[in-house]
mmCIF file of C-alpha atoms and ligand atoms in Angstrom:
data_model
loop_
_atom_site.group_PDB
_atom_site.id
_atom_site.type_symbol
_atom_site.label_atom_id
_atom_site.label_comp_id
_atom_site.label_asym_id
_atom_site.label_seq_id
_atom_site.Cartn_x
_atom_site.Cartn_y
_atom_site.Cartn_z
ATOM 1 C CA MET Y 1 0.000 0.000 0.000
ATOM 2 C CA LYS Y 2 1.386 3.375 -0.995
ATOM 3 C CA LYS Y 3 1.558 6.021 1.730
ATOM 4 C CA ARG Y 4 -0.799 8.925 1.191
ATOM 5 C CA VAL Y 5 1.162 12.186 1.231
ATOM 6 C CA ALA Y 6 0.066 15.805 1.582
ATOM 7 C CA ILE Y 7 2.434 18.569 0.524
ATOM 8 C CA LEU Y 8 2.136 21.946 2.264
ATOM 9 C CA ILE Y 9 3.244 24.952 0.239
ATOM 10 C CA SER Y 10 3.153 28.746 0.356
ATOM 11 C CA GLY Y 11 4.735 29.674 -2.968
ATOM 12 C CA ARG Y 12 6.013 28.463 -6.319
ATOM 13 C CA GLY Y 13 6.113 24.773 -5.433
ATOM 14 C CA SER Y 14 9.141 23.531 -7.351
ATOM 15 C CA ASN Y 15 9.951 20.949 -4.666
ATOM 16 C CA MET Y 16 6.281 19.960 -4.689
ATOM 17 C CA THR Y 17 6.553 19.384 -8.441
ATOM 18 C CA ALA Y 18 9.666 17.248 -7.981
ATOM 19 C CA LEU Y 19 7.777 15.081 -5.483
ATOM 20 C CA ILE Y 20 4.745 14.793 -7.771
ATOM 21 C CA GLU Y 21 6.990 13.738 -10.660
ATOM 22 C CA ALA Y 22 8.860 11.163 -8.569
ATOM 23 C CA ALA Y 23 5.625 9.697 -7.251
ATOM 24 C CA LYS Y 24 4.466 8.897 -10.780
ATOM 25 C CA ALA Y 25 6.837 5.918 -10.866
ATOM 26 C CA SER Y 26 4.906 2.718 -10.266
ATOM 27 C CA ASP Y 27 7.451 1.479 -7.723
ATOM 28 C CA TYR Y 28 7.442 4.722 -5.713
ATOM 29 C CA PRO Y 29 6.120 3.933 -2.214
ATOM 30 C CA ALA Y 30 4.074 7.119 -1.819
ATOM 31 C CA GLU Y 31 1.316 8.903 -3.710
ATOM 32 C CA ILE Y 32 0.737 12.641 -3.572
ATOM 33 C CA ALA Y 33 -2.897 12.759 -2.503
ATOM 34 C CA LEU Y 34 -3.253 16.447 -1.669
ATOM 35 C CA VAL Y 35 -1.513 19.816 -1.895
ATOM 36 C CA ILE Y 36 -2.481 22.445 0.659
ATOM 37 C CA SER Y 37 -1.474 26.097 0.504
ATOM 38 C CA ASN Y 38 -1.905 28.684 3.233
ATOM 39 C CA ARG Y 39 -1.839 31.350 0.504
ATOM 40 C CA PRO Y 40 -4.630 31.440 -2.089
ATOM 41 C CA GLU Y 41 -2.316 33.063 -4.657
ATOM 42 C CA ALA Y 42 0.521 30.501 -4.409
ATOM 43 C CA PRO Y 43 1.671 29.651 -7.962
ATOM 44 C CA GLY Y 44 2.226 26.056 -6.867
ATOM 45 C CA LEU Y 45 -1.538 25.481 -6.649
ATOM 46 C CA ALA Y 46 -1.962 25.774 -10.418
ATOM 47 C CA ARG Y 47 1.029 23.512 -10.966
ATOM 48 C CA ALA Y 48 -0.501 20.874 -8.705
ATOM 49 C CA ARG Y 49 -3.879 21.071 -10.437
ATOM 50 C CA ALA Y 50 -2.188 20.813 -13.838
ATOM 51 C CA ALA Y 51 -0.568 17.604 -12.600
ATOM 52 C CA GLY Y 52 -3.967 16.266 -11.584
ATOM 53 C CA VAL Y 53 -3.405 16.528 -7.833
ATOM 54 C CA ALA Y 54 -6.214 17.643 -5.506
ATOM 55 C CA THR Y 55 -5.596 21.019 -3.877
ATOM 56 C CA ALA Y 56 -6.947 22.949 -0.925
ATOM 57 C CA VAL Y 57 -6.397 26.430 0.456
ATOM 58 C CA ILE Y 58 -6.427 27.078 4.182
ATOM 59 C CA ASP Y 59 -5.779 30.795 4.349
ATOM 60 C CA HIS Y 60 -4.070 31.588 7.645
ATOM 61 C CA THR Y 61 -5.102 35.248 7.433
ATOM 62 C CA ALA Y 62 -8.750 34.180 7.827
ATOM 63 C CA PHE Y 63 -7.884 32.969 11.333
ATOM 64 C CA GLY Y 64 -6.263 36.222 12.497
ATOM 65 C CA ASP Y 65 -4.009 35.474 15.437
ATOM 66 C CA ARG Y 66 -5.827 32.222 16.257
ATOM 67 C CA ARG Y 67 -2.905 30.064 15.186
ATOM 68 C CA GLU Y 68 -4.323 26.921 16.784
ATOM 69 C CA ALA Y 69 -7.637 27.277 14.944
ATOM 70 C CA PHE Y 70 -5.691 27.477 11.666
ATOM 71 C CA GLU Y 71 -3.763 24.358 12.589
ATOM 72 C CA ARG Y 72 -6.902 22.517 13.667
ATOM 73 C CA ALA Y 73 -8.379 23.210 10.221
ATOM 74 C CA LEU Y 74 -5.174 21.913 8.662
ATOM 75 C CA ASP Y 75 -5.182 18.826 10.846
ATOM 76 C CA ASP Y 76 -8.846 18.105 10.033
ATOM 77 C CA LYS Y 77 -8.136 18.379 6.316
ATOM 78 C CA LEU Y 78 -5.210 15.978 6.590
ATOM 79 C CA ARG Y 79 -7.173 13.449 8.633
ATOM 80 C CA ASN Y 80 -10.277 13.660 6.436
ATOM 81 C CA ASN Y 81 -8.047 12.819 3.490
ATOM 82 C CA ARG Y 82 -6.475 9.868 5.329
ATOM 83 C CA ILE Y 83 -3.003 11.365 4.977
ATOM 84 C CA ASN Y 84 -0.089 9.304 6.310
ATOM 85 C CA LEU Y 85 2.835 11.649 5.708
ATOM 86 C CA VAL Y 86 3.188 15.438 5.399
ATOM 87 C CA CYS Y 87 5.907 17.148 3.354
ATOM 88 C CA LEU Y 88 6.564 20.831 3.990
ATOM 89 C CA ALA Y 89 7.889 22.370 0.767
ATOM 90 C CA GLY Y 90 8.389 26.098 1.045
ATOM 91 C CA PHE Y 91 5.616 26.303 3.655
ATOM 92 C CA MET Y 92 6.253 29.630 5.356
ATOM 93 C CA ARG Y 93 4.367 29.189 8.639
ATOM 94 C CA LEU Y 94 5.874 28.155 11.928
ATOM 95 C CA LEU Y 95 3.899 25.269 13.383
ATOM 96 C CA THR Y 96 3.004 25.008 17.065
ATOM 97 C CA PRO Y 97 4.260 22.164 19.277
ATOM 98 C CA TRP Y 98 0.673 20.838 19.316
ATOM 99 C CA PHE Y 99 0.579 20.333 15.547
ATOM 100 C CA VAL Y 100 4.162 19.104 15.366
ATOM 101 C CA ALA Y 101 3.460 16.511 18.064
ATOM 102 C CA ARG Y 102 0.406 15.237 16.198
ATOM 103 C CA TRP Y 103 2.523 14.579 13.096
ATOM 104 C CA SER Y 104 5.711 13.615 14.897
ATOM 105 C CA GLY Y 105 7.819 11.229 12.821
ATOM 106 C CA ARG Y 106 5.427 11.698 9.893
ATOM 107 C CA MET Y 107 6.268 15.260 8.819
ATOM 108 C CA LEU Y 108 9.289 16.200 6.694
ATOM 109 C CA ASN Y 109 10.781 19.567 5.760
ATOM 110 C CA ILE Y 110 13.402 20.670 3.250
ATOM 111 C CA HIS Y 111 15.790 23.457 4.133
ATOM 112 C CA PRO Y 112 18.300 25.032 1.737
ATOM 113 C CA SER Y 113 21.465 24.676 3.811
ATOM 114 C CA LEU Y 114 23.719 22.080 5.330
ATOM 115 C CA LEU Y 115 21.940 22.026 8.672
ATOM 116 C CA PRO Y 116 22.750 22.755 11.448
ATOM 117 C CA GLN Y 117 24.404 25.627 9.555
ATOM 118 C CA PHE Y 118 22.237 28.566 8.467
ATOM 119 C CA LYS Y 119 18.827 27.892 9.987
ATOM 120 C CA GLY Y 120 16.177 30.429 8.986
ATOM 121 C CA LEU Y 121 16.002 32.695 5.948
ATOM 122 C CA HIS Y 122 18.485 33.975 3.331
ATOM 123 C CA THR Y 123 20.670 30.898 3.585
ATOM 124 C CA HIS Y 124 22.465 31.410 0.256
ATOM 125 C CA ARG Y 125 23.435 34.988 1.025
ATOM 126 C CA ARG Y 126 24.645 33.969 4.471
ATOM 127 C CA ALA Y 127 26.651 31.042 3.061
ATOM 128 C CA LEU Y 128 28.403 33.404 0.628
ATOM 129 C CA GLU Y 129 29.077 35.942 3.373
ATOM 130 C CA ALA Y 130 30.525 33.218 5.595
ATOM 131 C CA GLY Y 131 32.819 32.110 2.768
ATOM 132 C CA VAL Y 132 31.969 28.407 3.061
ATOM 133 C CA LYS Y 133 33.434 26.063 0.431
ATOM 134 C CA ARG Y 134 30.342 23.854 0.276
ATOM 135 C CA HIS Y 135 26.656 24.604 0.639
ATOM 136 C CA GLY Y 136 23.613 22.407 0.196
ATOM 137 C CA ALA Y 137 20.246 21.238 1.370
ATOM 138 C CA THR Y 138 18.791 19.021 4.068
ATOM 139 C CA VAL Y 139 15.578 17.039 4.427
ATOM 140 C CA HIS Y 140 14.725 16.422 8.070
ATOM 141 C CA PHE Y 141 11.875 15.395 10.329
ATOM 142 C CA VAL Y 142 10.042 18.371 11.811
ATOM 143 C CA VAL Y 143 10.384 19.057 15.536
ATOM 144 C CA PRO Y 144 9.085 22.115 17.423
ATOM 145 C CA GLU Y 145 12.378 23.985 17.052
ATOM 146 C CA MET Y 146 12.646 25.537 13.568
ATOM 147 C CA ASP Y 147 14.954 23.871 10.995
ATOM 148 C CA SER Y 148 16.025 21.221 13.482
ATOM 149 C CA GLY Y 149 15.104 17.579 13.916
ATOM 150 C CA PRO Y 150 16.632 14.293 12.759
ATOM 151 C CA MET Y 151 18.214 14.457 9.336
ATOM 152 C CA ILE Y 152 16.948 12.137 6.590
ATOM 153 C CA VAL Y 153 19.050 13.147 3.565
ATOM 154 C CA GLN Y 154 21.635 15.883 3.130
ATOM 155 C CA ASP Y 155 23.769 16.678 0.090
ATOM 156 C CA SER Y 156 26.062 19.503 -0.956
ATOM 157 C CA VAL Y 157 27.434 21.431 -3.915
ATOM 158 C CA ALA Y 158 30.712 23.338 -4.251
ATOM 159 C CA VAL Y 159 30.514 27.100 -3.874
ATOM 160 C CA ARG Y 160 32.160 28.525 -7.003
ATOM 161 C CA GLU Y 161 34.321 31.578 -7.492
ATOM 162 C CA GLY Y 162 31.984 34.345 -8.678
ATOM 163 C CA ASP Y 163 28.814 32.711 -7.357
ATOM 164 C CA THR Y 164 26.013 35.149 -6.573
ATOM 165 C CA GLU Y 165 23.053 34.503 -4.314
ATOM 166 C CA ALA Y 166 21.034 33.663 -7.438
ATOM 167 C CA THR Y 167 23.498 31.252 -9.056
ATOM 168 C CA LEU Y 168 24.118 29.452 -5.792
ATOM 169 C CA ALA Y 169 20.391 29.259 -5.043
ATOM 170 C CA ALA Y 170 19.724 27.749 -8.467
ATOM 171 C CA ARG Y 171 22.393 25.064 -8.008
ATOM 172 C CA VAL Y 172 21.100 24.190 -4.538
ATOM 173 C CA LEU Y 173 17.506 24.093 -5.796
ATOM 174 C CA GLU Y 174 18.440 21.416 -8.373
ATOM 175 C CA LEU Y 175 19.938 19.446 -5.518
ATOM 176 C CA GLU Y 176 16.754 19.905 -3.457
ATOM 177 C CA HIS Y 177 14.711 18.435 -6.282
ATOM 178 C CA ARG Y 178 16.884 15.320 -6.205
ATOM 179 C CA ILE Y 179 17.075 14.761 -2.456
ATOM 180 C CA TYR Y 180 13.453 15.386 -1.435
ATOM 181 C CA PRO Y 181 12.105 12.443 -3.474
ATOM 182 C CA ARG Y 182 14.893 10.247 -2.063
ATOM 183 C CA ALA Y 183 14.071 11.266 1.491
ATOM 184 C CA LEU Y 184 10.338 10.720 1.082
ATOM 185 C CA ARG Y 185 11.014 7.300 -0.428
ATOM 186 C CA ALA Y 186 13.189 6.356 2.562
ATOM 187 C CA VAL Y 187 10.519 7.443 5.051
ATOM 188 C CA ALA Y 188 7.650 5.828 3.141
ATOM 189 C CA GLU Y 189 9.595 2.555 3.005
ATOM 190 C CA GLY Y 190 10.251 2.768 6.741
ATOM 191 C CA ARG Y 191 13.999 2.945 6.249
ATOM 192 C CA THR Y 192 14.357 6.029 8.451
ATOM 193 C CA LYS Y 193 13.142 6.517 11.965
ATOM 194 C CA SER Y 194 12.654 9.931 13.528
HETATM 195 C C1 LIG R 201 13.145 25.918 -1.153
HETATM 196 O O1 LIG R 201 14.422 26.468 -1.290
HETATM 197 C C2 LIG R 201 13.014 25.184 0.145
HETATM 198 O O2 LIG R 201 14.193 24.542 0.534
HETATM 199 C C3 LIG R 201 12.695 26.284 1.121
HETATM 200 O O3 LIG R 201 11.836 27.145 0.410
HETATM 201 C C4 LIG R 201 12.085 27.004 -0.985
HETATM 202 C C5 LIG R 201 10.787 26.628 -1.617
HETATM 203 O O4 LIG R 201 10.864 26.588 -3.016
HETATM 204 N N1 LIG R 201 12.142 25.744 2.336
HETATM 205 P P1 LIG R 201 9.739 25.870 -3.846
HETATM 206 O O5 LIG R 201 8.405 26.496 -3.453
HETATM 207 O O6 LIG R 201 9.789 24.407 -3.538
HETATM 208 O O7 LIG R 201 10.069 26.145 -5.283
#
């Protein structure tokens, strides 16, 4: 039985697309059952629909500062769709310990750095400023602390002479699109424990 996966997005959804593509393979152990965006205007929603994947919008602004009500709506949607695993892919909301605990060991995130280096935003700029030789991306299980939690897959690229934030980001993004499908496969096959 394939695991039923929901992908949570806020924006363009290129990692989402990489997961949808990978899951088309008949031997892939997971199916992308649902894409949820917290932003109605996220470009990724149209990409998901074009790929034939069901989508939903749970607009966090409709909940004001009632963060838990937003997360309860999210949780209901996931449970009503019999979701087994959740992949965060450019989902720009911090999740409360309540929600994280409910999906503990079943929720993955991708972060564009070699964690534990460069948690948070603007990772490519910060990597260039720090003068690191290698930079990369990490897929990890989600824990309450942001951009932390047990690592599932990590890979790196060389930082090149003359790299700008944009060129480095593009090279890391290609890497992200390769490692997220690998990480989801490992989790869906039960080869990784949180
Ligand atoms: C990616 O760089 C991801 O690692 C980070 O946000 C970006 C999302 O890009 N968390 P996309 O929406 O998957 O194209």
